[in-house]
PDB file of C-alpha atoms and ligand atoms in Angstrom:
ATOM      1  CA  MET A   1      -3.213 -83.662 -26.717  1.00  0.00           C
ATOM      2  CA  SER A   2      -5.669 -84.425 -29.534  1.00  0.00           C
ATOM      3  CA  ASP A   3      -4.520 -84.188 -33.163  1.00  0.00           C
ATOM      4  CA  GLU A   4      -6.773 -81.198 -33.807  1.00  0.00           C
ATOM      5  CA  LEU A   5      -5.262 -79.243 -30.924  1.00  0.00           C
ATOM      6  CA  ARG A   6      -1.728 -80.234 -31.816  1.00  0.00           C
ATOM      7  CA  LYS A   7      -2.226 -79.009 -35.375  1.00  0.00           C
ATOM      8  CA  LYS A   8      -3.621 -75.665 -34.217  1.00  0.00           C
ATOM      9  CA  GLN A   9      -0.798 -75.258 -31.726  1.00  0.00           C
ATOM     10  CA  LYS A  10       1.757 -75.954 -34.458  1.00  0.00           C
ATOM     11  CA  ASN A  11       0.187 -73.629 -36.998  1.00  0.00           C
ATOM     12  CA  LYS A  12      -0.950 -71.098 -34.427  1.00  0.00           C
ATOM     13  CA  ILE A  13      -4.445 -70.863 -35.911  1.00  0.00           C
ATOM     14  CA  PHE A  14      -6.342 -69.357 -33.044  1.00  0.00           C
ATOM     15  CA  LEU A  15      -9.881 -68.297 -33.934  1.00  0.00           C
ATOM     16  CA  LYS A  16     -10.863 -66.906 -30.576  1.00  0.00           C
ATOM     17  CA  LYS A  17     -14.625 -66.587 -30.158  1.00  0.00           C
ATOM     18  CA  PRO A  18     -16.043 -64.358 -27.447  1.00  0.00           C
ATOM     19  CA  ILE A  19     -18.690 -65.809 -25.119  1.00  0.00           C
ATOM     20  CA  ASP A  20     -22.047 -64.203 -25.986  1.00  0.00           C
ATOM     21  CA  GLY A  21     -22.921 -61.196 -23.830  1.00  0.00           C
ATOM     22  CA  ILE A  22     -19.721 -61.234 -21.767  1.00  0.00           C
ATOM     23  CA  GLN A  23     -17.571 -58.097 -21.569  1.00  0.00           C
ATOM     24  CA  LYS A  24     -14.459 -59.555 -19.928  1.00  0.00           C
ATOM     25  CA  THR A  25     -13.457 -63.146 -19.401  1.00  0.00           C
ATOM     26  CA  LEU A  26     -11.054 -64.100 -16.630  1.00  0.00           C
ATOM     27  CA  MET A  27      -9.537 -67.529 -16.406  1.00  0.00           C
ATOM     28  CA  VAL A  28      -8.553 -68.833 -12.968  1.00  0.00           C
ATOM     29  CA  SER A  29      -6.080 -71.625 -13.492  1.00  0.00           C
ATOM     30  CA  SER A  30      -3.553 -73.685 -11.613  1.00  0.00           C
ATOM     31  CA  ALA A  31      -0.825 -75.984 -12.724  1.00  0.00           C
ATOM     32  CA  LYS A  32      -1.658 -78.500  -9.996  1.00  0.00           C
ATOM     33  CA  GLY A  33      -4.807 -79.792  -8.307  1.00  0.00           C
ATOM     34  CA  GLY A  34      -5.584 -79.073  -4.679  1.00  0.00           C
ATOM     35  CA  VAL A  35      -3.892 -75.674  -4.456  1.00  0.00           C
ATOM     36  CA  GLY A  36      -7.192 -73.876  -3.826  1.00  0.00           C
ATOM     37  CA  LYS A  37      -8.019 -72.783  -7.378  1.00  0.00           C
ATOM     38  CA  SER A  38     -11.787 -73.270  -7.024  1.00  0.00           C
ATOM     39  CA  THR A  39     -11.822 -71.628  -3.597  1.00  0.00           C
ATOM     40  CA  VAL A  40     -10.009 -68.623  -5.053  1.00  0.00           C
ATOM     41  CA  ALA A  41     -12.215 -68.544  -8.180  1.00  0.00           C
ATOM     42  CA  ILE A  42     -15.508 -68.531  -6.299  1.00  0.00           C
ATOM     43  CA  ASN A  43     -14.439 -65.910  -3.786  1.00  0.00           C
ATOM     44  CA  LEU A  44     -12.960 -63.738  -6.503  1.00  0.00           C
ATOM     45  CA  ALA A  45     -16.257 -63.935  -8.419  1.00  0.00           C
ATOM     46  CA  CYS A  46     -18.115 -62.883  -5.262  1.00  0.00           C
ATOM     47  CA  ALA A  47     -15.635 -60.036  -4.777  1.00  0.00           C
ATOM     48  CA  PHE A  48     -16.362 -58.788  -8.320  1.00  0.00           C
ATOM     49  CA  LYS A  49     -20.041 -58.800  -7.380  1.00  0.00           C
ATOM     50  CA  LYS A  50     -19.263 -56.866  -4.177  1.00  0.00           C
ATOM     51  CA  ILE A  51     -17.483 -54.138  -6.136  1.00  0.00           C
ATOM     52  CA  GLY A  52     -20.560 -53.669  -8.310  1.00  0.00           C
ATOM     53  CA  LEU A  53     -19.985 -55.803 -11.392  1.00  0.00           C
ATOM     54  CA  THR A  54     -22.461 -58.212 -12.944  1.00  0.00           C
ATOM     55  CA  VAL A  55     -20.832 -61.611 -12.774  1.00  0.00           C
ATOM     56  CA  GLY A  56     -21.028 -65.011 -14.436  1.00  0.00           C
ATOM     57  CA  TYR A  57     -19.142 -68.051 -13.225  1.00  0.00           C
ATOM     58  CA  LEU A  58     -18.267 -71.000 -15.371  1.00  0.00           C
ATOM     59  CA  ASP A  59     -17.014 -74.097 -13.609  1.00  0.00           C
ATOM     60  CA  ALA A  60     -14.995 -75.575 -16.448  1.00  0.00           C
ATOM     61  CA  ASP A  61     -13.267 -78.065 -14.180  1.00  0.00           C
ATOM     62  CA  ILE A  62     -15.030 -80.839 -16.045  1.00  0.00           C
ATOM     63  CA  TYR A  63     -12.926 -83.546 -14.404  1.00  0.00           C
ATOM     64  CA  GLY A  64     -13.958 -82.597 -10.878  1.00  0.00           C
ATOM     65  CA  PRO A  65     -16.634 -79.875 -10.850  1.00  0.00           C
ATOM     66  CA  SER A  66     -16.799 -78.551  -7.309  1.00  0.00           C
ATOM     67  CA  LEU A  67     -19.213 -75.674  -7.861  1.00  0.00           C
ATOM     68  CA  PRO A  68     -22.497 -77.323  -6.726  1.00  0.00           C
ATOM     69  CA  LYS A  69     -20.813 -78.002  -3.372  1.00  0.00           C
ATOM     70  CA  LEU A  70     -19.168 -74.578  -3.114  1.00  0.00           C
ATOM     71  CA  ILE A  71     -22.502 -72.775  -3.508  1.00  0.00           C
ATOM     72  CA  ASN A  72     -24.612 -75.536  -1.946  1.00  0.00           C
ATOM     73  CA  ASN A  73     -26.843 -75.743  -4.999  1.00  0.00           C
ATOM     74  CA  LYS A  74     -27.354 -78.893  -7.033  1.00  0.00           C
ATOM     75  CA  LYS A  75     -30.303 -77.694  -9.109  1.00  0.00           C
ATOM     76  CA  LYS A  76     -30.557 -79.007 -12.655  1.00  0.00           C
ATOM     77  CA  PRO A  77     -30.520 -75.965 -14.937  1.00  0.00           C
ATOM     78  CA  GLU A  78     -33.650 -75.333 -16.998  1.00  0.00           C
ATOM     79  CA  THR A  79     -33.469 -74.916 -20.739  1.00  0.00           C
ATOM     80  CA  LYS A  80     -34.959 -72.434 -23.169  1.00  0.00           C
ATOM     81  CA  ASN A  81     -34.821 -72.839 -26.945  1.00  0.00           C
ATOM     82  CA  GLY A  82     -32.235 -75.568 -26.545  1.00  0.00           C
ATOM     83  CA  LYS A  83     -29.972 -73.439 -24.347  1.00  0.00           C
ATOM     84  CA  LEU A  84     -29.167 -73.817 -20.667  1.00  0.00           C
ATOM     85  CA  ILE A  85     -30.322 -71.173 -18.202  1.00  0.00           C
ATOM     86  CA  PRO A  86     -27.614 -70.480 -15.614  1.00  0.00           C
ATOM     87  CA  VAL A  87     -28.355 -71.209 -11.963  1.00  0.00           C
ATOM     88  CA  GLU A  88     -28.476 -68.007  -9.878  1.00  0.00           C
ATOM     89  CA  GLU A  89     -27.110 -67.632  -6.379  1.00  0.00           C
ATOM     90  CA  PHE A  90     -25.873 -64.513  -4.509  1.00  0.00           C
ATOM     91  CA  GLY A  91     -26.797 -62.480  -7.611  1.00  0.00           C
ATOM     92  CA  ILE A  92     -24.226 -64.389  -9.703  1.00  0.00           C
ATOM     93  CA  LYS A  93     -25.027 -66.617 -12.700  1.00  0.00           C
ATOM     94  CA  PHE A  94     -23.462 -70.062 -12.525  1.00  0.00           C
ATOM     95  CA  MET A  95     -22.959 -72.991 -14.860  1.00  0.00           C
ATOM     96  CA  SER A  96     -21.130 -76.241 -14.192  1.00  0.00           C
ATOM     97  CA  MET A  97     -20.898 -79.780 -15.556  1.00  0.00           C
ATOM     98  CA  GLY A  98     -21.642 -80.667 -11.956  1.00  0.00           C
ATOM     99  CA  PHE A  99     -25.248 -79.457 -12.480  1.00  0.00           C
ATOM    100  CA  LEU A 100     -25.645 -81.744 -15.470  1.00  0.00           C
ATOM    101  CA  VAL A 101     -24.310 -85.060 -14.188  1.00  0.00           C
ATOM    102  CA  ASN A 102     -24.728 -87.068 -11.010  1.00  0.00           C
ATOM    103  CA  ASP A 103     -22.388 -86.591  -8.073  1.00  0.00           C
ATOM    104  CA  SER A 104     -21.108 -90.106  -8.447  1.00  0.00           C
ATOM    105  CA  THR A 105     -20.479 -90.038 -12.209  1.00  0.00           C
ATOM    106  CA  PRO A 106     -16.753 -90.347 -12.749  1.00  0.00           C
ATOM    107  CA  MET A 107     -15.729 -87.847 -15.396  1.00  0.00           C
ATOM    108  CA  ILE A 108     -13.336 -89.578 -17.674  1.00  0.00           C
ATOM    109  CA  TRP A 109     -12.970 -87.280 -20.622  1.00  0.00           C
ATOM    110  CA  ARG A 110     -10.958 -87.775 -23.724  1.00  0.00           C
ATOM    111  CA  GLY A 111      -9.770 -85.082 -26.144  1.00  0.00           C
ATOM    112  CA  PRO A 112     -12.816 -84.646 -28.426  1.00  0.00           C
ATOM    113  CA  MET A 113     -15.258 -85.031 -25.513  1.00  0.00           C
ATOM    114  CA  VAL A 114     -13.434 -82.321 -23.599  1.00  0.00           C
ATOM    115  CA  ILE A 115     -13.815 -79.960 -26.515  1.00  0.00           C
ATOM    116  CA  SER A 116     -17.518 -80.695 -26.907  1.00  0.00           C
ATOM    117  CA  ALA A 117     -18.132 -80.264 -23.147  1.00  0.00           C
ATOM    118  CA  ILE A 118     -16.405 -76.891 -23.280  1.00  0.00           C
ATOM    119  CA  LYS A 119     -18.457 -75.895 -26.312  1.00  0.00           C
ATOM    120  CA  THR A 120     -21.661 -76.750 -24.428  1.00  0.00           C
ATOM    121  CA  LEU A 121     -20.598 -74.666 -21.450  1.00  0.00           C
ATOM    122  CA  THR A 122     -19.524 -71.675 -23.487  1.00  0.00           C
ATOM    123  CA  GLU A 123     -21.912 -71.656 -26.463  1.00  0.00           C
ATOM    124  CA  LYS A 124     -25.090 -73.241 -25.165  1.00  0.00           C
ATOM    125  CA  VAL A 125     -25.730 -71.151 -22.060  1.00  0.00           C
ATOM    126  CA  LEU A 126     -27.972 -68.082 -21.926  1.00  0.00           C
ATOM    127  CA  TRP A 127     -25.639 -65.897 -19.902  1.00  0.00           C
ATOM    128  CA  GLY A 128     -27.256 -62.570 -20.776  1.00  0.00           C
ATOM    129  CA  ASP A 129     -25.194 -59.377 -20.631  1.00  0.00           C
ATOM    130  CA  LEU A 130     -22.523 -59.535 -17.941  1.00  0.00           C
ATOM    131  CA  ASP A 131     -19.506 -57.393 -17.045  1.00  0.00           C
ATOM    132  CA  ILE A 132     -17.261 -60.289 -16.175  1.00  0.00           C
ATOM    133  CA  MET A 133     -17.095 -64.044 -16.416  1.00  0.00           C
ATOM    134  CA  VAL A 134     -14.858 -66.007 -14.060  1.00  0.00           C
ATOM    135  CA  ILE A 135     -13.827 -69.390 -15.436  1.00  0.00           C
ATOM    136  CA  ASP A 136     -12.638 -72.010 -12.989  1.00  0.00           C
ATOM    137  CA  MET A 137     -10.332 -74.123 -15.150  1.00  0.00           C
ATOM    138  CA  PRO A 138      -9.345 -77.737 -14.671  1.00  0.00           C
ATOM    139  CA  PRO A 139      -5.815 -77.991 -13.241  1.00  0.00           C
ATOM    140  CA  GLY A 140      -2.863 -78.591 -15.516  1.00  0.00           C
ATOM    141  CA  THR A 141      -1.948 -77.887 -19.103  1.00  0.00           C
ATOM    142  CA  GLY A 142      -3.991 -80.386 -21.098  1.00  0.00           C
ATOM    143  CA  ASP A 143      -6.691 -80.340 -23.790  1.00  0.00           C
ATOM    144  CA  ALA A 144      -9.201 -78.301 -21.812  1.00  0.00           C
ATOM    145  CA  GLN A 145      -6.745 -75.492 -21.139  1.00  0.00           C
ATOM    146  CA  LEU A 146      -5.582 -75.427 -24.722  1.00  0.00           C
ATOM    147  CA  THR A 147      -9.135 -75.363 -26.088  1.00  0.00           C
ATOM    148  CA  PHE A 148      -9.916 -72.363 -23.943  1.00  0.00           C
ATOM    149  CA  ALA A 149      -6.678 -70.597 -24.673  1.00  0.00           C
ATOM    150  CA  GLN A 150      -6.887 -71.162 -28.416  1.00  0.00           C
ATOM    151  CA  ASP A 151     -10.597 -71.115 -29.233  1.00  0.00           C
ATOM    152  CA  ILE A 152     -12.219 -68.737 -26.774  1.00  0.00           C
ATOM    153  CA  LYS A 153     -11.569 -65.051 -26.343  1.00  0.00           C
ATOM    154  CA  ILE A 154     -10.061 -64.792 -22.882  1.00  0.00           C
ATOM    155  CA  ASP A 155      -9.130 -61.330 -21.641  1.00  0.00           C
ATOM    156  CA  GLY A 156      -6.796 -62.473 -18.914  1.00  0.00           C
ATOM    157  CA  ALA A 157      -5.668 -65.368 -16.784  1.00  0.00           C
ATOM    158  CA  VAL A 158      -4.520 -65.639 -13.204  1.00  0.00           C
ATOM    159  CA  ILE A 159      -2.539 -68.610 -11.945  1.00  0.00           C
ATOM    160  CA  VAL A 160      -3.035 -69.919  -8.419  1.00  0.00           C
ATOM    161  CA  SER A 161      -0.263 -71.788  -6.637  1.00  0.00           C
ATOM    162  CA  THR A 162       0.936 -72.644  -3.169  1.00  0.00           C
ATOM    163  CA  PRO A 163       4.518 -71.658  -2.352  1.00  0.00           C
ATOM    164  CA  GLN A 164       5.603 -75.302  -2.364  1.00  0.00           C
ATOM    165  CA  ASP A 165       8.506 -76.197  -4.699  1.00  0.00           C
ATOM    166  CA  LEU A 166       6.550 -79.133  -6.084  1.00  0.00           C
ATOM    167  CA  ALA A 167       3.754 -76.822  -7.257  1.00  0.00           C
ATOM    168  CA  LEU A 168       6.076 -74.166  -8.622  1.00  0.00           C
ATOM    169  CA  VAL A 169       7.733 -76.276 -11.309  1.00  0.00           C
ATOM    170  CA  ASP A 170       4.328 -76.701 -12.934  1.00  0.00           C
ATOM    171  CA  VAL A 171       3.532 -72.997 -12.614  1.00  0.00           C
ATOM    172  CA  GLU A 172       6.437 -72.215 -14.899  1.00  0.00           C
ATOM    173  CA  ARG A 173       5.063 -74.739 -17.394  1.00  0.00           C
ATOM    174  CA  GLY A 174       1.615 -73.089 -17.152  1.00  0.00           C
ATOM    175  CA  ILE A 175       3.036 -69.608 -17.766  1.00  0.00           C
ATOM    176  CA  GLU A 176       4.934 -70.828 -20.788  1.00  0.00           C
ATOM    177  CA  MET A 177       1.866 -72.529 -22.262  1.00  0.00           C
ATOM    178  CA  PHE A 178      -0.258 -69.396 -21.909  1.00  0.00           C
ATOM    179  CA  GLU A 179       2.448 -67.271 -23.437  1.00  0.00           C
ATOM    180  CA  LYS A 180       2.642 -69.594 -26.432  1.00  0.00           C
ATOM    181  CA  THR A 181      -1.095 -69.217 -27.023  1.00  0.00           C
ATOM    182  CA  GLU A 182      -0.806 -65.438 -26.598  1.00  0.00           C
ATOM    183  CA  LEU A 183      -3.021 -65.374 -23.559  1.00  0.00           C
ATOM    184  CA  ARG A 184      -2.490 -62.407 -21.266  1.00  0.00           C
ATOM    185  CA  ILE A 185      -1.424 -63.435 -17.764  1.00  0.00           C
ATOM    186  CA  LEU A 186      -2.627 -60.778 -15.320  1.00  0.00           C
ATOM    187  CA  GLY A 187      -0.706 -62.180 -12.404  1.00  0.00           C
ATOM    188  CA  LEU A 188      -0.082 -64.935  -9.909  1.00  0.00           C
ATOM    189  CA  ILE A 189      -1.970 -65.671  -6.710  1.00  0.00           C
ATOM    190  CA  GLU A 190      -0.254 -67.375  -3.820  1.00  0.00           C
ATOM    191  CA  ASN A 191      -2.696 -69.448  -1.797  1.00  0.00           C
ATOM    192  CA  MET A 192      -1.980 -71.134   1.534  1.00  0.00           C
ATOM    193  CA  SER A 193       0.883 -68.645   1.916  1.00  0.00           C
ATOM    194  CA  PHE A 194       1.208 -69.111   5.658  1.00  0.00           C
ATOM    195  CA  LEU A 195      -0.700 -70.135   8.750  1.00  0.00           C
ATOM    196  CA  LYS A 196      -1.175 -67.754  11.676  1.00  0.00           C
ATOM    197  CA  THR A 197      -1.632 -69.447  15.020  1.00  0.00           C
ATOM    198  CA  GLU A 198      -3.955 -68.090  17.725  1.00  0.00           C
ATOM    199  CA  ASP A 199      -0.990 -66.552  19.545  1.00  0.00           C
ATOM    200  CA  GLY A 200       0.045 -64.710  16.365  1.00  0.00           C
ATOM    201  CA  LYS A 201       2.882 -66.984  15.322  1.00  0.00           C
ATOM    202  CA  ILE A 202       3.405 -67.352  11.547  1.00  0.00           C
ATOM    203  CA  ILE A 203       4.108 -70.828  10.192  1.00  0.00           C
ATOM    204  CA  ASP A 204       5.297 -71.177   6.591  1.00  0.00           C
ATOM    205  CA  LEU A 205       3.737 -74.564   6.042  1.00  0.00           C
ATOM    206  CA  PHE A 206       4.488 -74.792   2.314  1.00  0.00           C
ATOM    207  CA  GLY A 207       7.671 -72.705   2.263  1.00  0.00           C
ATOM    208  CA  LYS A 208       8.152 -69.012   1.778  1.00  0.00           C
ATOM    209  CA  GLY A 209       8.465 -66.613  -1.136  1.00  0.00           C
ATOM    210  CA  GLY A 210       8.165 -69.244  -3.878  1.00  0.00           C
ATOM    211  CA  VAL A 211       5.447 -67.615  -5.947  1.00  0.00           C
ATOM    212  CA  GLU A 212       7.027 -64.204  -5.530  1.00  0.00           C
ATOM    213  CA  LYS A 213      10.250 -65.573  -6.999  1.00  0.00           C
ATOM    214  CA  ILE A 214       8.436 -66.877 -10.079  1.00  0.00           C
ATOM    215  CA  SER A 215       6.453 -63.685 -10.488  1.00  0.00           C
ATOM    216  CA  LYS A 216       9.748 -61.765 -10.579  1.00  0.00           C
ATOM    217  CA  LYS A 217      11.361 -64.220 -12.975  1.00  0.00           C
ATOM    218  CA  TYR A 218       8.492 -63.905 -15.480  1.00  0.00           C
ATOM    219  CA  GLN A 219       7.708 -60.267 -14.643  1.00  0.00           C
ATOM    220  CA  LYS A 220       4.162 -61.017 -13.546  1.00  0.00           C
ATOM    221  CA  GLU A 221       2.356 -59.265 -10.751  1.00  0.00           C
ATOM    222  CA  LEU A 222       1.866 -61.138  -7.476  1.00  0.00           C
ATOM    223  CA  LEU A 223      -1.817 -60.249  -7.075  1.00  0.00           C
ATOM    224  CA  ALA A 224      -2.383 -61.596  -3.569  1.00  0.00           C
ATOM    225  CA  GLN A 225      -1.076 -63.820  -0.814  1.00  0.00           C
ATOM    226  CA  ILE A 226      -3.882 -65.682   0.872  1.00  0.00           C
ATOM    227  CA  PRO A 227      -3.137 -67.385   4.195  1.00  0.00           C
ATOM    228  CA  ILE A 228      -4.451 -70.761   5.255  1.00  0.00           C
ATOM    229  CA  HIS A 229      -7.542 -69.922   7.235  1.00  0.00           C
ATOM    230  CA  LYS A 230     -10.044 -72.203   8.882  1.00  0.00           C
ATOM    231  CA  ASP A 231     -12.934 -69.843   8.024  1.00  0.00           C
ATOM    232  CA  LEU A 232     -12.143 -70.176   4.330  1.00  0.00           C
ATOM    233  CA  ARG A 233     -12.260 -73.963   4.548  1.00  0.00           C
ATOM    234  CA  VAL A 234     -15.494 -73.883   6.594  1.00  0.00           C
ATOM    235  CA  SER A 235     -17.158 -71.495   4.144  1.00  0.00           C
ATOM    236  CA  ALA A 236     -16.346 -73.896   1.310  1.00  0.00           C
ATOM    237  CA  ASP A 237     -17.769 -76.835   3.236  1.00  0.00           C
ATOM    238  CA  VAL A 238     -21.071 -75.112   4.022  1.00  0.00           C
ATOM    239  CA  GLY A 239     -21.406 -73.691   0.518  1.00  0.00           C
ATOM    240  CA  LYS A 240     -21.397 -70.005   1.494  1.00  0.00           C
ATOM    241  CA  PRO A 241     -18.347 -68.165   0.120  1.00  0.00           C
ATOM    242  CA  ILE A 242     -16.640 -66.123   2.826  1.00  0.00           C
ATOM    243  CA  VAL A 243     -16.742 -62.936   0.711  1.00  0.00           C
ATOM    244  CA  ILE A 244     -20.554 -63.193   0.687  1.00  0.00           C
ATOM    245  CA  GLU A 245     -21.007 -64.249   4.312  1.00  0.00           C
ATOM    246  CA  LYS A 246     -18.415 -62.022   6.010  1.00  0.00           C
ATOM    247  CA  ASN A 247     -17.315 -59.172   3.813  1.00  0.00           C
ATOM    248  CA  GLU A 248     -15.347 -57.532   6.636  1.00  0.00           C
ATOM    249  CA  HIS A 249     -13.261 -60.652   7.237  1.00  0.00           C
ATOM    250  CA  GLU A 250      -9.494 -60.225   6.656  1.00  0.00           C
ATOM    251  CA  ILE A 251      -9.651 -62.906   3.933  1.00  0.00           C
ATOM    252  CA  SER A 252     -12.612 -61.214   2.209  1.00  0.00           C
ATOM    253  CA  LYS A 253     -10.676 -57.953   2.170  1.00  0.00           C
ATOM    254  CA  ILE A 254      -7.810 -59.653   0.320  1.00  0.00           C
ATOM    255  CA  PHE A 255     -10.257 -60.885  -2.337  1.00  0.00           C
ATOM    256  CA  ILE A 256     -11.976 -57.514  -2.701  1.00  0.00           C
ATOM    257  CA  GLU A 257      -8.608 -55.749  -3.108  1.00  0.00           C
ATOM    258  CA  MET A 258      -7.608 -58.298  -5.716  1.00  0.00           C
ATOM    259  CA  ALA A 259     -10.906 -57.877  -7.612  1.00  0.00           C
ATOM    260  CA  LYS A 260     -10.318 -54.113  -7.746  1.00  0.00           C
ATOM    261  CA  LYS A 261      -6.783 -54.636  -9.078  1.00  0.00           C
ATOM    262  CA  ILE A 262      -7.998 -57.021 -11.790  1.00  0.00           C
ATOM    263  CA  LYS A 263     -10.837 -54.688 -12.761  1.00  0.00           C
ATOM    264  CA  LEU A 264      -8.329 -51.861 -13.133  1.00  0.00           C
ATOM    265  CA  SER A 265      -6.074 -53.925 -15.349  1.00  0.00           C
ATOM    266  CA  PHE A 266      -9.080 -54.602 -17.619  1.00  0.00           C
ATOM    267  CA  ASP A 267     -10.181 -50.953 -17.830  1.00  0.00           C
TER     268      ASP A 267
HETATM  269  P1  ADP I   1      -8.399 -76.926  -6.276  1.00  0.00           P
HETATM  270  O1  ADP I   1      -9.539 -76.242  -6.971  1.00  0.00           O
HETATM  271  O2  ADP I   1      -7.071 -76.304  -6.609  1.00  0.00           O
HETATM  272  O3  ADP I   1      -8.389 -78.406  -6.441  1.00  0.00           O
HETATM  273  P2  ADP I   1      -9.831 -76.345  -3.827  1.00  0.00           P
HETATM  274  O4  ADP I   1     -10.253 -74.938  -4.018  1.00  0.00           O
HETATM  275  O5  ADP I   1     -10.853 -77.423  -4.032  1.00  0.00           O
HETATM  276  O6  ADP I   1      -8.547 -76.668  -4.713  1.00  0.00           O
HETATM  277  O7  ADP I   1      -9.168 -76.449  -2.388  1.00  0.00           O
HETATM  278  C1  ADP I   1      -8.682 -77.660  -1.851  1.00  0.00           C
HETATM  279  C2  ADP I   1      -9.041 -77.725  -0.375  1.00  0.00           C
HETATM  280  O8  ADP I   1      -8.319 -76.745   0.351  1.00  0.00           O
HETATM  281  C3  ADP I   1     -10.515 -77.460  -0.095  1.00  0.00           C
HETATM  282  O9  ADP I   1     -10.902 -78.285   0.958  1.00  0.00           O
HETATM  283  C4  ADP I   1     -10.535 -75.978   0.334  1.00  0.00           C
HETATM  284  O10 ADP I   1     -11.630 -75.693   1.201  1.00  0.00           O
HETATM  285  C5  ADP I   1      -9.206 -75.851   1.048  1.00  0.00           C
HETATM  286  N1  ADP I   1      -8.586 -74.511   0.955  1.00  0.00           N
HETATM  287  C6  ADP I   1      -8.235 -73.851  -0.164  1.00  0.00           C
HETATM  288  N2  ADP I   1      -7.619 -72.699   0.127  1.00  0.00           N
HETATM  289  C7  ADP I   1      -7.579 -72.603   1.480  1.00  0.00           C
HETATM  290  C8  ADP I   1      -7.062 -71.645   2.418  1.00  0.00           C
HETATM  291  N3  ADP I   1      -6.436 -70.529   2.014  1.00  0.00           N
HETATM  292  N4  ADP I   1      -7.242 -71.891   3.743  1.00  0.00           N
HETATM  293  C9  ADP I   1      -7.867 -73.018   4.161  1.00  0.00           C
HETATM  294  N5  ADP I   1      -8.344 -73.965   3.340  1.00  0.00           N
HETATM  295  C10 ADP I   1      -8.214 -73.780   2.004  1.00  0.00           C
END
């Protein structure tokens, strides 16, 4: 953690700035990488669009921005009066470090650079007026998470995890960090909950009930349980979110239900 962040954390000086034009800001976070955070974030954003909201999407996973791949768009954003114009796809406005650097550039960020990258993404983008902004956070509880939690007005956070014990330890750490920075946790999302075989058999690949247990312990809502599904993986690989491509799909329905729940908790 950088000295600046440590000092703020200690003194609890949180000057939370709203992002220009954005009504509600939702952070999608995970304590660990590879649990499906970006997959959940993009489909949730599309589900907000499906239920009639105007949506922005900020890929703040500066260490490994996956957005250009997830929406199959690698356009360099244009600028106007020194500000970036978001890239539009499926009626959603997107911004990502991935649009600004080459695919092969390794992103090795250190404390102050993280903060300045986040400032660029939040202050130097012409978002326009939007109902909701979904922020795909980098995994973990480091400088980037703290900068967001302390400096930017976030209306709520959801935490994605698999039911695996190894992932759950870090979820507790994530919850505690958000609570310290007075960030409202709307609930937990269990991804890769189970796998259903073609003959209907359920396999609990990563264990069972883990996220539910934590949600009870910390009195947080379990917002959804998303199974492992080949169609979800394929949709990510071809850059067409499943909620956009197949809105009647069982997985899309889970996301749309979840978007409605989150919208209600913001109203
Ligand atoms: P993270 O953002 O947490 O690093 P990703 O969203 O990139 O994770 O997901 C990791 C991998 O798992 C990707 O290949 C993604 O397509 C796949 N994936 C995520 N969730 C599911 C799921 N429920 N079913 C099938 N594949 C999934």
